[in-house]
Coordinates of C-alpha atoms and ligand atoms in Angstrom, one line a residue:
X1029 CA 89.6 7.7 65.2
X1030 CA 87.8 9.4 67.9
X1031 CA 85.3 12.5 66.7
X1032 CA 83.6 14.6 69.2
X1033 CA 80.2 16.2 68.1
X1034 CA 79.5 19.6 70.2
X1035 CA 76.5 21.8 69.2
X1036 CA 78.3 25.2 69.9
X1037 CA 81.7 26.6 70.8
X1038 CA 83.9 29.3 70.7
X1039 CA 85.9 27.4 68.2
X1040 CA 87.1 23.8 67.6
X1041 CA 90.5 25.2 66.7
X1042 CA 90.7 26.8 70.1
X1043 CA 88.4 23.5 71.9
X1044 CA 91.0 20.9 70.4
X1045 CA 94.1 22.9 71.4
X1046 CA 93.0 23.3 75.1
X1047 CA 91.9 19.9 74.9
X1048 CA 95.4 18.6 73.7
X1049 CA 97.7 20.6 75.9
X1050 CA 95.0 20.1 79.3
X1051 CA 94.2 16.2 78.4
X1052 CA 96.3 15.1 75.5
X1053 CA 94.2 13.5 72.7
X1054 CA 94.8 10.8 70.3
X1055 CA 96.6 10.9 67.0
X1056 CA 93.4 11.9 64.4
X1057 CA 90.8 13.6 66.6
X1058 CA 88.2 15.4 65.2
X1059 CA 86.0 18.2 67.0
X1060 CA 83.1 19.5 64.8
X1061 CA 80.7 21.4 65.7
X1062 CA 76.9 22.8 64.2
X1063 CA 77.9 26.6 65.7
X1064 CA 81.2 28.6 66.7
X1065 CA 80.5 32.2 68.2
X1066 CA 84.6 32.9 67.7
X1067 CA 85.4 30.9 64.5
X1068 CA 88.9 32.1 63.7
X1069 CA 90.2 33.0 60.2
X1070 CA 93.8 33.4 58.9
X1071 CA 95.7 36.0 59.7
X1072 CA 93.5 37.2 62.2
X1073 CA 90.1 37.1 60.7
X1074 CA 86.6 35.9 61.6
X1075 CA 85.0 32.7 60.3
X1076 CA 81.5 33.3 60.0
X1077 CA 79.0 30.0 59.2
X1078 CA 75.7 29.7 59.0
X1079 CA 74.9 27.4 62.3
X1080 CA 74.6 23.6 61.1
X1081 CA 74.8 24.2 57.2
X1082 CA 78.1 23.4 56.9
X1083 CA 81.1 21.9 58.2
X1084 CA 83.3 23.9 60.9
X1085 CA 86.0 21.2 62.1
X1086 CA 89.6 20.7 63.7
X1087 CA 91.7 17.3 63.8
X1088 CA 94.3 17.0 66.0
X1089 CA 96.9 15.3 63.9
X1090 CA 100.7 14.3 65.7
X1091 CA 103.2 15.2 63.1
X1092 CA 106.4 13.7 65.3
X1093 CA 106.1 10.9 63.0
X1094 CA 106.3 12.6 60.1
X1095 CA 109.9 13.9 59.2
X1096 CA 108.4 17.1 57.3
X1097 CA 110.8 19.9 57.7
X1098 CA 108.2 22.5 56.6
X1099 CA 104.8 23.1 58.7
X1100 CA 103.8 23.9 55.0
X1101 CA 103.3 20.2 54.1
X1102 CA 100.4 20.2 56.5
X1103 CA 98.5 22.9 54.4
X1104 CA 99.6 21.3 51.1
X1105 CA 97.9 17.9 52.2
X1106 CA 95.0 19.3 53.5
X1107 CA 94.3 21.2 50.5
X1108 CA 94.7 18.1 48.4
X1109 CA 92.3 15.8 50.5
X1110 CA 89.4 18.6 50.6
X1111 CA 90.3 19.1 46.0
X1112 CA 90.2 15.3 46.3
X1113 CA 86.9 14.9 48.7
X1114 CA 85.2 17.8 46.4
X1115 CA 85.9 16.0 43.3
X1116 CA 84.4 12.6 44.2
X1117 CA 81.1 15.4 44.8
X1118 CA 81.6 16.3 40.9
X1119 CA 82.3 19.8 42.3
X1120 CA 83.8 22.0 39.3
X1121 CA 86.8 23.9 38.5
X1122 CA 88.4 23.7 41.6
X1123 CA 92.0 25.2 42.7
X1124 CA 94.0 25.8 45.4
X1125 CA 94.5 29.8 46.1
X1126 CA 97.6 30.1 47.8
X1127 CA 98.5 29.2 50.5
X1128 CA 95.5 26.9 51.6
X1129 CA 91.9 28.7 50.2
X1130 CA 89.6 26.2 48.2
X1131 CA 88.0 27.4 45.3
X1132 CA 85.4 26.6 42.5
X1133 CA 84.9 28.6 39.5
X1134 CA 87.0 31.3 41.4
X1135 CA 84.7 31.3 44.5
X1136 CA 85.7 30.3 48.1
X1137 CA 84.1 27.2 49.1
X1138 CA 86.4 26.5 52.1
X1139 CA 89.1 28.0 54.3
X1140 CA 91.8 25.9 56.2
X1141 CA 93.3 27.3 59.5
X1142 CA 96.5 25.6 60.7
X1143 CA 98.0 26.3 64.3
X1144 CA 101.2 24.2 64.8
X1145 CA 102.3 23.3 68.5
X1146 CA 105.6 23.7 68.6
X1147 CA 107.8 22.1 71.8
X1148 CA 111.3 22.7 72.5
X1149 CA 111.7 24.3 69.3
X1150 CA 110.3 21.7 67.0
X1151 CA 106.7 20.8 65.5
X1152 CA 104.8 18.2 67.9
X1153 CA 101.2 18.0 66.3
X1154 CA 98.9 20.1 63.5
X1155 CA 95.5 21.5 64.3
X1156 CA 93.9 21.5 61.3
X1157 CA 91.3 23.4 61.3
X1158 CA 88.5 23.4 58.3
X1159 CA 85.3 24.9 57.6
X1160 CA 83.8 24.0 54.4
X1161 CA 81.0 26.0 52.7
X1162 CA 77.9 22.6 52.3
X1163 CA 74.3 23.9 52.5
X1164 CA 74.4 28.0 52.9
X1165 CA 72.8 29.8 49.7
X1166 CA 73.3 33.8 51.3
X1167 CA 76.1 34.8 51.8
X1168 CA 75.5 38.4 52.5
X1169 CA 78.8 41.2 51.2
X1170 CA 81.2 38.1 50.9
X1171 CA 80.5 38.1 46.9
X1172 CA 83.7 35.8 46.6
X1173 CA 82.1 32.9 48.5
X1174 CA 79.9 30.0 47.2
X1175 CA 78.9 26.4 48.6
X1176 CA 78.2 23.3 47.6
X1177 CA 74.9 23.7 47.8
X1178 CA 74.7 26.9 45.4
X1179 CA 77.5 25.1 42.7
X1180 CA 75.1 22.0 42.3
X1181 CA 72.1 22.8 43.7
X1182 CA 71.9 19.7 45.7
X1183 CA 71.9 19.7 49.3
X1184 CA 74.7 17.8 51.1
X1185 CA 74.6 15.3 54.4
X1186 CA 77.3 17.2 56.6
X1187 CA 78.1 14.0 58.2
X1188 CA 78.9 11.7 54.8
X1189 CA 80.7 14.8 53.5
X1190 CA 82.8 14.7 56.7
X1191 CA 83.7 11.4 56.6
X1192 CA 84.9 11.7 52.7
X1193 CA 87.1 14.5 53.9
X1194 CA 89.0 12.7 56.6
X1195 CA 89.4 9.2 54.4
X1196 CA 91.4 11.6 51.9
X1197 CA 93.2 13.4 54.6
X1198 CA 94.2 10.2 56.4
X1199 CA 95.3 8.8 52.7
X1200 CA 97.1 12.2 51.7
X1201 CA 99.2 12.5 55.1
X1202 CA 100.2 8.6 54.3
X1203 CA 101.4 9.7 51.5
X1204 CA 103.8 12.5 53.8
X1205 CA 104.7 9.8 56.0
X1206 CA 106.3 8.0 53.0
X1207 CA 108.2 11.1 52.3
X1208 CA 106.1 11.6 48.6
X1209 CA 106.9 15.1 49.3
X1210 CA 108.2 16.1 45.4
X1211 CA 105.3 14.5 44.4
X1212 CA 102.3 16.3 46.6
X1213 CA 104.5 19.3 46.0
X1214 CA 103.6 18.6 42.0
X1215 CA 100.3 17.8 42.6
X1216 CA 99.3 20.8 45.1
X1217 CA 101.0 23.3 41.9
X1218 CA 99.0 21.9 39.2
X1219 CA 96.0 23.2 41.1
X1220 CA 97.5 26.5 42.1
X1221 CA 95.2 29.4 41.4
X1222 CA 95.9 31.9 39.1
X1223 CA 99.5 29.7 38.3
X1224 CA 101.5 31.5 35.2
X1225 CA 98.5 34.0 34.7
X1226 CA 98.9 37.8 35.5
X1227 CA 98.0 38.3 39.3
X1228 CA 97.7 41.5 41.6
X1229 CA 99.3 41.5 45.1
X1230 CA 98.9 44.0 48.3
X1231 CA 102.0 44.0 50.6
X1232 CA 101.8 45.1 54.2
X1233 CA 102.3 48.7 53.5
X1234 CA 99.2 48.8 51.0
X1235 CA 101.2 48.9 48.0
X1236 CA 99.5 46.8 45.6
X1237 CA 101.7 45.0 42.7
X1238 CA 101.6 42.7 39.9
X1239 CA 103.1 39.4 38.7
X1240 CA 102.8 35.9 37.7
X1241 CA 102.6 33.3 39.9
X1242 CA 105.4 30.5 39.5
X1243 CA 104.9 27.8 41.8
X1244 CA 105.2 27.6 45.8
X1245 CA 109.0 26.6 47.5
X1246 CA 109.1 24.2 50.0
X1247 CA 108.7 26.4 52.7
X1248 CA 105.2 27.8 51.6
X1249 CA 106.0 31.3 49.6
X1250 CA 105.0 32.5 46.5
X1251 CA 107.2 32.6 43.9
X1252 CA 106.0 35.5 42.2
X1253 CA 107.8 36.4 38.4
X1254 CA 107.8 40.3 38.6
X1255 CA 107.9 42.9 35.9
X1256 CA 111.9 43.5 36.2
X1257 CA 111.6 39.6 35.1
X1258 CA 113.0 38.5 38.4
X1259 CA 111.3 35.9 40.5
X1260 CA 110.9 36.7 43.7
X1261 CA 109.4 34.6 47.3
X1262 CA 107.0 36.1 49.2
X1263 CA 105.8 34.9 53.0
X1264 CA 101.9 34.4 53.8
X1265 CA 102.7 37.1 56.0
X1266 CA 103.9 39.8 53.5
X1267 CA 101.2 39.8 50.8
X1268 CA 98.0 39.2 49.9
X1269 CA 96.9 37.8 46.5
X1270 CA 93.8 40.5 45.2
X1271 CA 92.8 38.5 42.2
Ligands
LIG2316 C1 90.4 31.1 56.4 O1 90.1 30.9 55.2 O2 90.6 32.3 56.8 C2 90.5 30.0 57.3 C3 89.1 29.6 57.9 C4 89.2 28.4 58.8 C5 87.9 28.2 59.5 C6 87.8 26.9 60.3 S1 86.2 26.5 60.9 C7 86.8 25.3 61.9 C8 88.1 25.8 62.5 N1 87.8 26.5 63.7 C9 88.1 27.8 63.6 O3 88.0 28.7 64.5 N2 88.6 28.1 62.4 C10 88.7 26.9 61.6

């Protein structure tokens, strides 16, 4: 496994892409780096970290071998190695808030970006891209956001947490190659945020909703049980879960 160290980039989602599509890289490479002036958010937003507090990383992974007929696997497994890597930290009440956000005790802790490239109409390779809250304390009008640091007030060696992070991701995407997909499904919707409790949604026209969160379908949506007592899927794209 090769990991490349850089002190500053735009963004190791961006770095590792270029560096795939110009050079081609090796199945499991990992870019990190202490500083990224563009890091890139879901759905269009900006990834702000504190330069070399905590973890910003991408790894390249080559999905060809995989047989998954959803992209969504990829964010299911992620989310499990980082519950998984956080536990073995005795970090408390963690869930998953749909699709991919990492929470303890309701606060973000870490965000996962996902680009697929996709060639001749099917999924080649995953850039996951991760950056986990370690050793920040401020984090000035994101009142939603905590770290490691601030939920145990110890302070964390970035490199040690890293390595914990990708043992469980390379375990966890094992586990997809052995087609354990009803099983990860399971175990990615007993940490689902807010699951079976009353939840408020936004969809894209700024109409804001409520319902209670069922589970996720294999694709990724919600499944959301609304008022009229019908259950209904909603895309990533087409909501936004308030609280
Ligand atoms: C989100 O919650 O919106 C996802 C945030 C993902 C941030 C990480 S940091 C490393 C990688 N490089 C990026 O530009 N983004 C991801």
């Amino acid at each position: 496994m090769r990991i490349i160290k850089l002190n500053a980039i735009n963004s190791t989602n961006s770095y590792l892409r270029k560096l795939s599509t110009e050079d081609g890289v090796e199945d499991f490479t990992t870019v990190v780096a202490k500083h990224q002036t563009h890091g890139r958010g879901q759905m269009g937003t900006v990834w702000n970290s504190e330069s070399s507090k905590n973890l910003t990383f991408s790894v390249f992974k080559d999905v060809s071998e995989l047989h998954i007929e959803h992209a969504f696997y990829i964010s299911m497994v992620t989310s499990l190695a980082l519950i998984k890597a956080l536990q073995s930290f005795s970090i408390p009440k963690l869930s998953i808030k749909w699709p991919n956000d990492i929470l303890s005790e309701d606060k973000k802790i870490c965000g996962i970006l996902i680009e697929n490239v996709i060639k001749q109409s099917s999924l080649k390779a995953s850039i996951i891209g991760i950056g986990l809250n370690i050793n920040q304390t401020e984090f000035i009008d994101l009142p939603r956001a905590s770290s490691l640091k601030i939920l145990t007030g110890k302070t964390f060696n970035l490199d040690e947490v890293l390595h914990i992070v990708l043992k469980h991701l390379k375990e966890y995407l094992k586990l997809l190659k052995k087609d354990k997909h009803d099983i990860l499904k399971d175990e990615y919707e007993t940490y689902l945020f807010r699951k079976d409790k009353p939840s408020t949604f936004q969809d894209t026209e700024g109409t804001v909703f409520s319902g209670f969160i069922k589970n996720v379908s294999v694709s990724g949506n919600l499944q959301v049980l609304l008022e009229d007592n019908i259950v209904k899927e909603f895309d990533l794209k087409d909501i936004t879960l308030l609280y």
